[in-house]
mmCIF file of N, CA and C in Angstrom:
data_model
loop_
_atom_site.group_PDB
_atom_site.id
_atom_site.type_symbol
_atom_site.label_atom_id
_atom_site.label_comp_id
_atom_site.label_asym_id
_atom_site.label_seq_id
_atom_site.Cartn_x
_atom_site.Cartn_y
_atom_site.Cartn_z
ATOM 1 N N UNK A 30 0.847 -1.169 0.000
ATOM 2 C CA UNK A 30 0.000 0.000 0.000
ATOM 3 C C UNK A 30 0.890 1.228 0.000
ATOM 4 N N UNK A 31 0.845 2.337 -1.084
ATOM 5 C CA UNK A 31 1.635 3.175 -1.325
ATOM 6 C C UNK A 31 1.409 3.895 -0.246
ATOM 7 N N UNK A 32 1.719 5.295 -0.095
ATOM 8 C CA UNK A 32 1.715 6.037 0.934
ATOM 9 C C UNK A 32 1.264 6.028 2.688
ATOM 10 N N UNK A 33 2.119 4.617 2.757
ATOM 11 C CA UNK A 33 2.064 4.313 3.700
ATOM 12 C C UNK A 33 2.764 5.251 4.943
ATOM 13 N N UNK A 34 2.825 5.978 4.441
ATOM 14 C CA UNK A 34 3.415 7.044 5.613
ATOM 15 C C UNK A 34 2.459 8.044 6.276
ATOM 16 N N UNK A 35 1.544 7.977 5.220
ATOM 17 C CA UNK A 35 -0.157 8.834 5.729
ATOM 18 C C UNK A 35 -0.823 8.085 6.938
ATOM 19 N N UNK A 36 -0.448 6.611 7.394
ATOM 20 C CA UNK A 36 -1.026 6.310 8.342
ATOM 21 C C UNK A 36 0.033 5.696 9.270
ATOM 22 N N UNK A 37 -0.825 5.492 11.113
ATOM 23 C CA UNK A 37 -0.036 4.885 11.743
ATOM 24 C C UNK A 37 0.247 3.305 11.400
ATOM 25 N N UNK A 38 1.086 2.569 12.474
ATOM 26 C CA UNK A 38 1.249 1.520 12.163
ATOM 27 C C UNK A 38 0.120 0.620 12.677
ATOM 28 N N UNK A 39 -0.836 1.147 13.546
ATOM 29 C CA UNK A 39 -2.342 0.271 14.119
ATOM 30 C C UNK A 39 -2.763 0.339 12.780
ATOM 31 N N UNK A 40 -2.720 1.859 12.469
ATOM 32 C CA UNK A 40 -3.849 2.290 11.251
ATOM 33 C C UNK A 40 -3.836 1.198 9.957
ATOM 34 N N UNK A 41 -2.215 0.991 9.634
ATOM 35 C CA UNK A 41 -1.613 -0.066 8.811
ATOM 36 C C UNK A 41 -1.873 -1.236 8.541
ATOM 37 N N UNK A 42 -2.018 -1.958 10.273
ATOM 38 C CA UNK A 42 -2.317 -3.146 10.713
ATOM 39 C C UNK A 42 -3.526 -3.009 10.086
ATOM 40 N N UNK A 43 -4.448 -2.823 11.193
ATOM 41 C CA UNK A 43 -5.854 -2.462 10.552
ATOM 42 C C UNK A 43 -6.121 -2.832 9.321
ATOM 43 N N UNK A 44 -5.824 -2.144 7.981
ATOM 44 C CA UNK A 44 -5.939 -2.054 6.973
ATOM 45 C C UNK A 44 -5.896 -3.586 6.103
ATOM 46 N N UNK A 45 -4.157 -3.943 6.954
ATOM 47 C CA UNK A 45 -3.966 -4.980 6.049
ATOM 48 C C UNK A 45 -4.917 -6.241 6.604
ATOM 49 N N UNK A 46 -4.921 -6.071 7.824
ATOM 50 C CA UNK A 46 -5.918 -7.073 8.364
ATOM 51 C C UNK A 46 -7.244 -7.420 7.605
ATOM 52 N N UNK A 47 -8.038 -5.966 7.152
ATOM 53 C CA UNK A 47 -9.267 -6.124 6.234
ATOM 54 C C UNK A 47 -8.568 -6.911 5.003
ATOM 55 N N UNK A 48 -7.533 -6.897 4.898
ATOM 56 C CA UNK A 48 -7.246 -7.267 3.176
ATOM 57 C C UNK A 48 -7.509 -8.875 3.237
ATOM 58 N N UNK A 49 -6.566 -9.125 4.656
ATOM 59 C CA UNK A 49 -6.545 -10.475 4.678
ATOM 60 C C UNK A 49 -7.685 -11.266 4.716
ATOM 61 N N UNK A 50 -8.610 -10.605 5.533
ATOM 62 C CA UNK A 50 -10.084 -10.855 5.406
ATOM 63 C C UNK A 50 -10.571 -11.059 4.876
ATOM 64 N N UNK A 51 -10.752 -9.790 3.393
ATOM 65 C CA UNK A 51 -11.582 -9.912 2.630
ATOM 66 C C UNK A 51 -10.747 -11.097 1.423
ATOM 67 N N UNK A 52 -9.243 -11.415 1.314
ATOM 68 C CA UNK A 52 -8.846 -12.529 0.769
ATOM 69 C C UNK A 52 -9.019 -14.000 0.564
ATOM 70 N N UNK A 53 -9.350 -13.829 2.432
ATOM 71 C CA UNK A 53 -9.341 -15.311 2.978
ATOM 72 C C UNK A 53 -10.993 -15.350 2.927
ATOM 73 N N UNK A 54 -11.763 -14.689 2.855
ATOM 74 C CA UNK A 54 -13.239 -14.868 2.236
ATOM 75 C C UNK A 54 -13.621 -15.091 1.606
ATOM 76 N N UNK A 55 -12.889 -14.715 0.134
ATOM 77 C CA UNK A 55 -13.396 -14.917 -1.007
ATOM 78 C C UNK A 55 -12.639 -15.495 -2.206
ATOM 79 N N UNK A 56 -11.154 -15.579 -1.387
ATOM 80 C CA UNK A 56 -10.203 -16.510 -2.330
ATOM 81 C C UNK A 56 -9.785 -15.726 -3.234
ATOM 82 N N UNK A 57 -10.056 -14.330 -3.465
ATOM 83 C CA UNK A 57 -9.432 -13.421 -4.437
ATOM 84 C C UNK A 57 -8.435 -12.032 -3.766
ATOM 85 N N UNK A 58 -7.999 -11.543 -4.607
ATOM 86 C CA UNK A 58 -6.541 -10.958 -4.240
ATOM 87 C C UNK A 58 -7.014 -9.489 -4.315
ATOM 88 N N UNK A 59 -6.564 -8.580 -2.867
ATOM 89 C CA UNK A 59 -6.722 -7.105 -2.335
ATOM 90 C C UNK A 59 -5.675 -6.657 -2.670
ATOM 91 N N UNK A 60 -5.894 -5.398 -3.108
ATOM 92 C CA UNK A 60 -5.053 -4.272 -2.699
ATOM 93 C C UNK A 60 -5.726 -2.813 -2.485
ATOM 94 N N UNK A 61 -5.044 -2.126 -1.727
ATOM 95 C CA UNK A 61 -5.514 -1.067 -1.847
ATOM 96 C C UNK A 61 -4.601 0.101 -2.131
ATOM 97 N N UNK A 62 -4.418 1.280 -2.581
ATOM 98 C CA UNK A 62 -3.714 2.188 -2.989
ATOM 99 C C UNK A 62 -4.877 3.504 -2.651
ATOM 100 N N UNK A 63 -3.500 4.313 -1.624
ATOM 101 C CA UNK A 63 -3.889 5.547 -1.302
ATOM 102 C C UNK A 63 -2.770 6.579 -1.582
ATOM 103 N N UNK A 64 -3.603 7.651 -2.417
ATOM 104 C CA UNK A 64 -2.739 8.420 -3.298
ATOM 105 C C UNK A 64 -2.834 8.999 -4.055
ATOM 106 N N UNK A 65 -2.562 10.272 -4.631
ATOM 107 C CA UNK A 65 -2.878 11.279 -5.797
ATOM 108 C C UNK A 65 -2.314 10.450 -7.366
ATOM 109 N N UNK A 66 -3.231 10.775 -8.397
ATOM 110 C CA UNK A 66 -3.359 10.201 -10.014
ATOM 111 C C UNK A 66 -2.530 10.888 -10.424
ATOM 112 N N UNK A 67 -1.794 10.242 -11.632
ATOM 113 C CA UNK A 67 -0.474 10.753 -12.159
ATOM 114 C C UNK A 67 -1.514 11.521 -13.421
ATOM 115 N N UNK A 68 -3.141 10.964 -13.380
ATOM 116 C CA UNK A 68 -3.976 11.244 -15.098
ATOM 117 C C UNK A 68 -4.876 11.453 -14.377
ATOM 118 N N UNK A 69 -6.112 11.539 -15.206
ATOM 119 C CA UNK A 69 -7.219 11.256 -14.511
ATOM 120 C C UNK A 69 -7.285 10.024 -13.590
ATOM 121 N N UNK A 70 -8.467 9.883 -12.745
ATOM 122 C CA UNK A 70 -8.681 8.821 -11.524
ATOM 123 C C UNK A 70 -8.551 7.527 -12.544
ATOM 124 N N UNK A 71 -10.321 7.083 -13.232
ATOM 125 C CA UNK A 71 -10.096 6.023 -13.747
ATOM 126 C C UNK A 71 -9.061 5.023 -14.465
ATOM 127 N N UNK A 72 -8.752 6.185 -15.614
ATOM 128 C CA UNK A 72 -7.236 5.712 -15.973
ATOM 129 C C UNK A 72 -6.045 5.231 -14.954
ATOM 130 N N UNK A 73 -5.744 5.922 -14.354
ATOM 131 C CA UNK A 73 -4.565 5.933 -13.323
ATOM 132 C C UNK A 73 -5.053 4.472 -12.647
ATOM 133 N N UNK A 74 -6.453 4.304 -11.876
ATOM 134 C CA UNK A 74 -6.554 3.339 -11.245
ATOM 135 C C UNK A 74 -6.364 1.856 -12.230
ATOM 136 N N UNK A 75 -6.689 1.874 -12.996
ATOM 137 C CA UNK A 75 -6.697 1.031 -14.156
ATOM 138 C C UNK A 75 -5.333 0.515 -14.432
ATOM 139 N N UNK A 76 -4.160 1.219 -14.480
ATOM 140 C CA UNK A 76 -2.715 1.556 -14.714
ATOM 141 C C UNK A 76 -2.342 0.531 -13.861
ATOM 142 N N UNK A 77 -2.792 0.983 -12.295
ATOM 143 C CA UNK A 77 -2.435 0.338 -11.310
ATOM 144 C C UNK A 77 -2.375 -1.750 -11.379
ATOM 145 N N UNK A 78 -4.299 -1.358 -11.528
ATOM 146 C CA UNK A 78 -4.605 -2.697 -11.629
ATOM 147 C C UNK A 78 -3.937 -3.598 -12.200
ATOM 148 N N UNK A 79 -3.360 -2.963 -13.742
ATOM 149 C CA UNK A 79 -3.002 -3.815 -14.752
ATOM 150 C C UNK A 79 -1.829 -3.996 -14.466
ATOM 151 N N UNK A 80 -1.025 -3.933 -13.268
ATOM 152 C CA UNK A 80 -0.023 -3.511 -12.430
ATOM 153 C C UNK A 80 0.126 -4.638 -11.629
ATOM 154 N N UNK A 81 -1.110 -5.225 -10.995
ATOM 155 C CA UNK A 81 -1.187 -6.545 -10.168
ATOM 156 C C UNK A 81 -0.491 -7.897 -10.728
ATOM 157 N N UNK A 82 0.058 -8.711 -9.805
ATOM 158 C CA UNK A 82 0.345 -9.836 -10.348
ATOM 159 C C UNK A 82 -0.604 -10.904 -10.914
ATOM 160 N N UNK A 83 -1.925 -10.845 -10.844
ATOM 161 C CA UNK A 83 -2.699 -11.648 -11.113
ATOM 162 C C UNK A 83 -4.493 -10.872 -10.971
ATOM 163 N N UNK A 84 -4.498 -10.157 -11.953
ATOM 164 C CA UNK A 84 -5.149 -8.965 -12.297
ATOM 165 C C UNK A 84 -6.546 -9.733 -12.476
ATOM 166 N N UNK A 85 -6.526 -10.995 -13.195
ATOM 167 C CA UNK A 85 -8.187 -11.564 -13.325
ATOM 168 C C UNK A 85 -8.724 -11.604 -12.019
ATOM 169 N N UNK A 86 -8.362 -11.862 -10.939
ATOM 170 C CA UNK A 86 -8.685 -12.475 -9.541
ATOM 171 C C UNK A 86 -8.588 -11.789 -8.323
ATOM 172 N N UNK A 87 -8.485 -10.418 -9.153
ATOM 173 C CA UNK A 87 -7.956 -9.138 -8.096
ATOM 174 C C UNK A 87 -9.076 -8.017 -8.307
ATOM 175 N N UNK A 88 -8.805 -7.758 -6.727
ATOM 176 C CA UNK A 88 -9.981 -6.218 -6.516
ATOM 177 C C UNK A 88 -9.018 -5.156 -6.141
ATOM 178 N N UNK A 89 -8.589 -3.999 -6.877
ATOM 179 C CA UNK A 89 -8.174 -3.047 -6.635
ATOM 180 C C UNK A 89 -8.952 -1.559 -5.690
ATOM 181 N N UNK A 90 -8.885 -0.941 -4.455
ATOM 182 C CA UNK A 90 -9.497 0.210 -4.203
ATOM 183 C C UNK A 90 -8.283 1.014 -4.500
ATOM 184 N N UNK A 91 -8.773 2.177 -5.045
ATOM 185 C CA UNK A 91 -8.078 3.264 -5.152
ATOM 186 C C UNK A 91 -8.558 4.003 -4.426
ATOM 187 N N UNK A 92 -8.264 4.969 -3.684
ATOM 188 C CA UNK A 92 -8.424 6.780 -3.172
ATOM 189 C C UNK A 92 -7.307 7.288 -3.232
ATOM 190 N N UNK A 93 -8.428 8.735 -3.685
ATOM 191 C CA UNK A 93 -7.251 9.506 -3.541
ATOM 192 C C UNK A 93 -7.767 10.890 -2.317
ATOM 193 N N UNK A 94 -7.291 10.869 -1.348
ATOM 194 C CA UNK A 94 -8.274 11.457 -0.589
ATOM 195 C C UNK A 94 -8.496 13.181 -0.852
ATOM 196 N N UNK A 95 -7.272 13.948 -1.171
ATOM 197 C CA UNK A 95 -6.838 15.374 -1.792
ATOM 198 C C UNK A 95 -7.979 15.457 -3.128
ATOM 199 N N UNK A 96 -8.248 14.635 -3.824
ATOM 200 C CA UNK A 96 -9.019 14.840 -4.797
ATOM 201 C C UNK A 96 -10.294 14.069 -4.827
ATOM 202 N N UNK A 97 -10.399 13.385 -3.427
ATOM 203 C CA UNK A 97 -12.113 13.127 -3.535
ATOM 204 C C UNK A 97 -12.541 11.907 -4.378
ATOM 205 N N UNK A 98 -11.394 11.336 -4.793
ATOM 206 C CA UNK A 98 -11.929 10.085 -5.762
ATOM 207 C C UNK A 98 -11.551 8.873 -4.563
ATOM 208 N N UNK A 99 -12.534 7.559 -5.158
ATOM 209 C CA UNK A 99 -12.851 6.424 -4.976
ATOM 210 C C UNK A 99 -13.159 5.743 -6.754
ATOM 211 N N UNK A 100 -11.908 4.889 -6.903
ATOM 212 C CA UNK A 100 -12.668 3.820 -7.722
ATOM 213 C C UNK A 100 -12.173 2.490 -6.864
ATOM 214 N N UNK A 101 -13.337 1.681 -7.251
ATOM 215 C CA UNK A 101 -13.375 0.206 -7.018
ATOM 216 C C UNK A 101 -12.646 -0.679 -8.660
ATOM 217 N N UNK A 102 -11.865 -1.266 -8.886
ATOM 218 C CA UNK A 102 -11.720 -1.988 -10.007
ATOM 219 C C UNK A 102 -11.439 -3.409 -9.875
ATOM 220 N N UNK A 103 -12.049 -4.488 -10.708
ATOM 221 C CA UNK A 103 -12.194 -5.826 -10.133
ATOM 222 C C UNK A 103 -12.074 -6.350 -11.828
ATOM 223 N N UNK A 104 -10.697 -7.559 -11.938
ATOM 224 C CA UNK A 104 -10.725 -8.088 -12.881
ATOM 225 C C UNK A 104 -11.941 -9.262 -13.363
ATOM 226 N N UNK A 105 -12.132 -9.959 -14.719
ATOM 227 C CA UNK A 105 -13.076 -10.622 -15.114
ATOM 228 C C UNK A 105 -13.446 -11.725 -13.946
ATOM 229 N N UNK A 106 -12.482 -12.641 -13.420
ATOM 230 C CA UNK A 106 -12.959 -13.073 -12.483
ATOM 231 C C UNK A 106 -13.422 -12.952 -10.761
ATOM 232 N N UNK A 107 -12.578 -11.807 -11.130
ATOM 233 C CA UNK A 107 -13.595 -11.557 -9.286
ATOM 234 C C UNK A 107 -14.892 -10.717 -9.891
ATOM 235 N N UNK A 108 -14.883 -10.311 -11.010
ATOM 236 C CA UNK A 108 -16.330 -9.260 -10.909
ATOM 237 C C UNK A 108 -17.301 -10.600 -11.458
ATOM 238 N N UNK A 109 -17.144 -11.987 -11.326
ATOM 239 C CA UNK A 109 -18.428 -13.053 -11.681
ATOM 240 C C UNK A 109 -18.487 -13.494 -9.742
ATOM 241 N N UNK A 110 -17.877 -13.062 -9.047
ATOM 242 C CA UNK A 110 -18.156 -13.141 -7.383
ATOM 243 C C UNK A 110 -18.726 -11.386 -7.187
ATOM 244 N N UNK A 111 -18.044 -10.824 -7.529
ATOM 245 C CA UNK A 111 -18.433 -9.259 -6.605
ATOM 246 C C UNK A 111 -19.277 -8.902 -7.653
ATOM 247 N N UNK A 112 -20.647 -8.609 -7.236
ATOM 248 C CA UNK A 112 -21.323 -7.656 -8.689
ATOM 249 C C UNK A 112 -21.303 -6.525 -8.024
ATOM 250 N N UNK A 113 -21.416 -5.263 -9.576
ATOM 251 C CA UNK A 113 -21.318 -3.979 -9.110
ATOM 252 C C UNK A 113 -22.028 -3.117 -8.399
ATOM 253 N N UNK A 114 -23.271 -4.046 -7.964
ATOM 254 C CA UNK A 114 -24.222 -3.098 -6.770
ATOM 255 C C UNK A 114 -23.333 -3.399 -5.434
ATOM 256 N N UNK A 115 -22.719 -4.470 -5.304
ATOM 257 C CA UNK A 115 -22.447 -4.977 -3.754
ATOM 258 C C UNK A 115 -21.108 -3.566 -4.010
ATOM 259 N N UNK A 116 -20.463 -3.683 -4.913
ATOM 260 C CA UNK A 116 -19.021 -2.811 -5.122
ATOM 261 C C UNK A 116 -19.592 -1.333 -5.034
ATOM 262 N N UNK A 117 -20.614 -0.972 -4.832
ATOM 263 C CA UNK A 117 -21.272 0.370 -5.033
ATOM 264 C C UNK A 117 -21.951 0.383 -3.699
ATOM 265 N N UNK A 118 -22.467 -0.263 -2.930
ATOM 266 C CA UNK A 118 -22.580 -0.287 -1.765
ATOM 267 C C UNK A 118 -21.446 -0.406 -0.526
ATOM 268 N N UNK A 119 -20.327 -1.093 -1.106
ATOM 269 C CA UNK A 119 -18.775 -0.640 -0.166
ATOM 270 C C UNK A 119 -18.328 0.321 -0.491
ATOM 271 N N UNK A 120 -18.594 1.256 -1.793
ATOM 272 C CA UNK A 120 -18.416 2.528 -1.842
ATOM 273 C C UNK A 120 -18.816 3.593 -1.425
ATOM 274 N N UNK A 121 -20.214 3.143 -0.982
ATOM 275 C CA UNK A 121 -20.927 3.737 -0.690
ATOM 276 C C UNK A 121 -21.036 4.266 0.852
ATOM 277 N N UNK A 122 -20.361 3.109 1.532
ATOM 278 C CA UNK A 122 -20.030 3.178 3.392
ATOM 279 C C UNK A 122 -18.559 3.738 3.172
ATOM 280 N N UNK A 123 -17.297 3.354 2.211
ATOM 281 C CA UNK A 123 -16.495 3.863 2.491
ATOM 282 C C UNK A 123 -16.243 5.218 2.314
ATOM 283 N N UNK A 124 -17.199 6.349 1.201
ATOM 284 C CA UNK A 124 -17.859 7.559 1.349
ATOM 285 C C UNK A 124 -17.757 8.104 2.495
ATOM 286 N N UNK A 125 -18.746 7.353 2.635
ATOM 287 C CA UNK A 125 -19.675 7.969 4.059
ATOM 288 C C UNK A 125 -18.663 8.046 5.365
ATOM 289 N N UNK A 126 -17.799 7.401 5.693
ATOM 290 C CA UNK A 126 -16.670 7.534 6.509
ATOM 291 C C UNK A 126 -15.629 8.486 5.916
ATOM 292 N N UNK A 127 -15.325 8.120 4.903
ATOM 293 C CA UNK A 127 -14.461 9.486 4.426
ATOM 294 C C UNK A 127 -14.792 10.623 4.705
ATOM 295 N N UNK A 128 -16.348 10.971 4.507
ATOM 296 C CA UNK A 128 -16.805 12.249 4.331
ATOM 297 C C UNK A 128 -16.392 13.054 5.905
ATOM 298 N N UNK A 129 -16.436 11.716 6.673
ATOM 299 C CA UNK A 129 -16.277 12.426 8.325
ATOM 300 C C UNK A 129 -14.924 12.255 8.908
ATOM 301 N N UNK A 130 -13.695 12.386 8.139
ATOM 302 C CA UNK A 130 -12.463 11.974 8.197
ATOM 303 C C UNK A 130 -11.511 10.971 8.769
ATOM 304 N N UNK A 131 -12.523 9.760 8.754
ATOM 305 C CA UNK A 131 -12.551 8.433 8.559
ATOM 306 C C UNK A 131 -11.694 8.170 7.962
ATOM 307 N N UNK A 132 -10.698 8.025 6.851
ATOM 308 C CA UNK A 132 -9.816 7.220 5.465
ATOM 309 C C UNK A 132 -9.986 5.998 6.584
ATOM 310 N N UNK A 133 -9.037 5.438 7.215
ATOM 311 C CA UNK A 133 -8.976 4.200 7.569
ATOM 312 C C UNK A 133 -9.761 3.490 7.980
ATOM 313 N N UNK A 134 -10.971 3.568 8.872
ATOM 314 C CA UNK A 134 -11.987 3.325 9.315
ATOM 315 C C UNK A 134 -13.126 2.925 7.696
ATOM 316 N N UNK A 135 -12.734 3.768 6.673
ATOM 317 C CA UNK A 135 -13.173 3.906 5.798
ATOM 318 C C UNK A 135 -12.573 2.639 4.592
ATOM 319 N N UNK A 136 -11.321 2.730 5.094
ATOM 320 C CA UNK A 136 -11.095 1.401 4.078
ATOM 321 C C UNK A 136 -11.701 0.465 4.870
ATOM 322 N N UNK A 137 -10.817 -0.205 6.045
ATOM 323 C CA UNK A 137 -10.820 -1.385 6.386
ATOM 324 C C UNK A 137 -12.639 -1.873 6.447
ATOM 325 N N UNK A 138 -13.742 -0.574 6.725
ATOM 326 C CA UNK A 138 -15.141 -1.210 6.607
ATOM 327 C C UNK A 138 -15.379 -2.051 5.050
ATOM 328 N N UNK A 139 -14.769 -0.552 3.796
ATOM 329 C CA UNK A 139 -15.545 -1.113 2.778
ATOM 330 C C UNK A 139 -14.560 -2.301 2.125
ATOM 331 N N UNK A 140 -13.521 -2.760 2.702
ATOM 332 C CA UNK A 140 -12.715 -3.796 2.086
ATOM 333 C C UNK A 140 -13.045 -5.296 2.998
ATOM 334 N N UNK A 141 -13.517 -5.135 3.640
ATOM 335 C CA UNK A 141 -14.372 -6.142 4.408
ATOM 336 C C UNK A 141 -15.922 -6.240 3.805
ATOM 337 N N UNK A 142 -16.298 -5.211 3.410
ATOM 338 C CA UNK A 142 -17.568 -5.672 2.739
ATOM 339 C C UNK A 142 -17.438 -5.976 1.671
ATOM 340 N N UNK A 143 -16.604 -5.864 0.557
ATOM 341 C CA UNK A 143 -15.948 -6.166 -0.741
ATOM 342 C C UNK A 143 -15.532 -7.935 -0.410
ATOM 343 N N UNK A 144 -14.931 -7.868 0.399
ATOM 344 C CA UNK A 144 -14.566 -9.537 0.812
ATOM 345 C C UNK A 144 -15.840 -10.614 0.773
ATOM 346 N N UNK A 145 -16.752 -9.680 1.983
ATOM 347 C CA UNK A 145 -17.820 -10.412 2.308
ATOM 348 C C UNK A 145 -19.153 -10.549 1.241
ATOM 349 N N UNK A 146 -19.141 -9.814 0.119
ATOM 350 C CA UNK A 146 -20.229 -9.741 -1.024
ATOM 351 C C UNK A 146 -19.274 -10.819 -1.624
ATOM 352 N N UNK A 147 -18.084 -11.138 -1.902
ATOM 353 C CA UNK A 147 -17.659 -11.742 -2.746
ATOM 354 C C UNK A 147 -17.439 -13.185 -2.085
ATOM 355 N N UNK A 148 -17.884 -13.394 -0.849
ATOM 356 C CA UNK A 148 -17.790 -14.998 -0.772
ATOM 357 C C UNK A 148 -18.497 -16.020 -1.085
ATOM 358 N N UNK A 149 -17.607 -17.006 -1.858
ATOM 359 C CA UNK A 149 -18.245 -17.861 -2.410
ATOM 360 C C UNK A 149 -18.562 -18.921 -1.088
ATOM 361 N N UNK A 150 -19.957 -19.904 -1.031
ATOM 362 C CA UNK A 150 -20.207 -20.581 -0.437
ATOM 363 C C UNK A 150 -19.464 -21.914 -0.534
ATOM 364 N N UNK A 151 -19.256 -22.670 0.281
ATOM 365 C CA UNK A 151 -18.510 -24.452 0.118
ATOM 366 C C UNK A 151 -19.429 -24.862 -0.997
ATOM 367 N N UNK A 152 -18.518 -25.685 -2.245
ATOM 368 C CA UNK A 152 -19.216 -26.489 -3.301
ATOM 369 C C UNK A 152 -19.186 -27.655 -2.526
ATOM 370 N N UNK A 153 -20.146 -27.880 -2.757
ATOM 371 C CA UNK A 153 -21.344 -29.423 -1.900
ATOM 372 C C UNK A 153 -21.051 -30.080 -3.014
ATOM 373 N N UNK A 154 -20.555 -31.408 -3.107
ATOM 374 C CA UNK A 154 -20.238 -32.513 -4.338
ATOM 375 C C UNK A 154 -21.181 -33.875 -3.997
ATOM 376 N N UNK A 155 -22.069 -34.296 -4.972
ATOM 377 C CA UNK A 155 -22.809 -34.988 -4.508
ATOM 378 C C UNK A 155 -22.010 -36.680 -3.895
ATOM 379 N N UNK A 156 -20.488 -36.888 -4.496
ATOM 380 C CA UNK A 156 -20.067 -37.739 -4.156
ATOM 381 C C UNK A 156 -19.637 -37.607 -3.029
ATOM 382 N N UNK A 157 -19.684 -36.790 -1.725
ATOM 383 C CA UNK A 157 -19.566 -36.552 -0.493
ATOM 384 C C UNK A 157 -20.120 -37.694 -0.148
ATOM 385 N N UNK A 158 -19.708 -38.103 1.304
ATOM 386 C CA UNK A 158 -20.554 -39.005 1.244
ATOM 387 C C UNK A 158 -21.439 -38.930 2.841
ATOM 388 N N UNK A 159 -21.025 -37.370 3.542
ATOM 389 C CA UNK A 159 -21.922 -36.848 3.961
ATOM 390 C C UNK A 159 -23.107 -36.407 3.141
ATOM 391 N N UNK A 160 -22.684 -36.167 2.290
ATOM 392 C CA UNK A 160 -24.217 -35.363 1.450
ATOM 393 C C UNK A 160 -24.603 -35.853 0.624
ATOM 394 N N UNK A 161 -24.611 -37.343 0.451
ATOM 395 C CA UNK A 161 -25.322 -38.219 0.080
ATOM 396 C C UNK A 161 -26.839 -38.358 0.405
ATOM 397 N N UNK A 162 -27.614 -38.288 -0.898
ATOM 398 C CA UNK A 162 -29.011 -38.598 -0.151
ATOM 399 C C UNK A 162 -29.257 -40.169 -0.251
#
């Protein structure tokens, strides 16, 4: 997480803790980036993404808090787990904490709800032989 110098080291913890969360929930790969756009937001965040080591299976948050942007970006396979209302509703709480100078409080909620819209349930195999009827 870039500008890691904008927060403490709880604040840090914190943060990465949601990541791990929302990882170990949904089996797909966090990051978050806090920080001013070298371009416009979308682009720039996009830049980033395509930046990840494994970009199909990854959810990128961007902010930039000086300029008021939030994008959410999620490659082809995490956006068939996260649809874009659930990703618009963690945007929507992490807003709403920003607005009251929240940033961290503000990630770690909406990157936990990003985790938690995107978990997939246990595949039940009928050759179980608990779940055998």
């Amino acid at each position: 997480m870039p500008a890691g110098d904008a927060f403490t080291p709880d604040q840090l913890y914190d943060i990465e803790r949601a990541v791990r969360y929302a990882e170990e929930t949904s089996g797909l790969h966090f990051s978050v980036y806090v920080g001013g756009a070298d371009s416009e937001t979308r682009p720039f965040a996009l830049e980033l993404f395509n930046e990840l080591d494994d970009p199909d299976s990854s959810v990128l948050v961007y902010v930039d808090p000086a300029g008021r942007r939030l994008e959410i970006v999620t490659g082809p396979l995490a956006k068939r787990q996260l649809s874009d209302t659930a990703a618009g509703l963690a945007a929507l709480s992490m807003q709403t904490s920003f607005a009251t100078g929240d940033l961290t409080g503000g990630l770690v909620t909406g990157v936990q709800q990003l985790g938690t819209h995107a978990h997939q349930p246990p595949l039940l195999h009928a050759s179980d032989e608990q779940h055998k009827l």
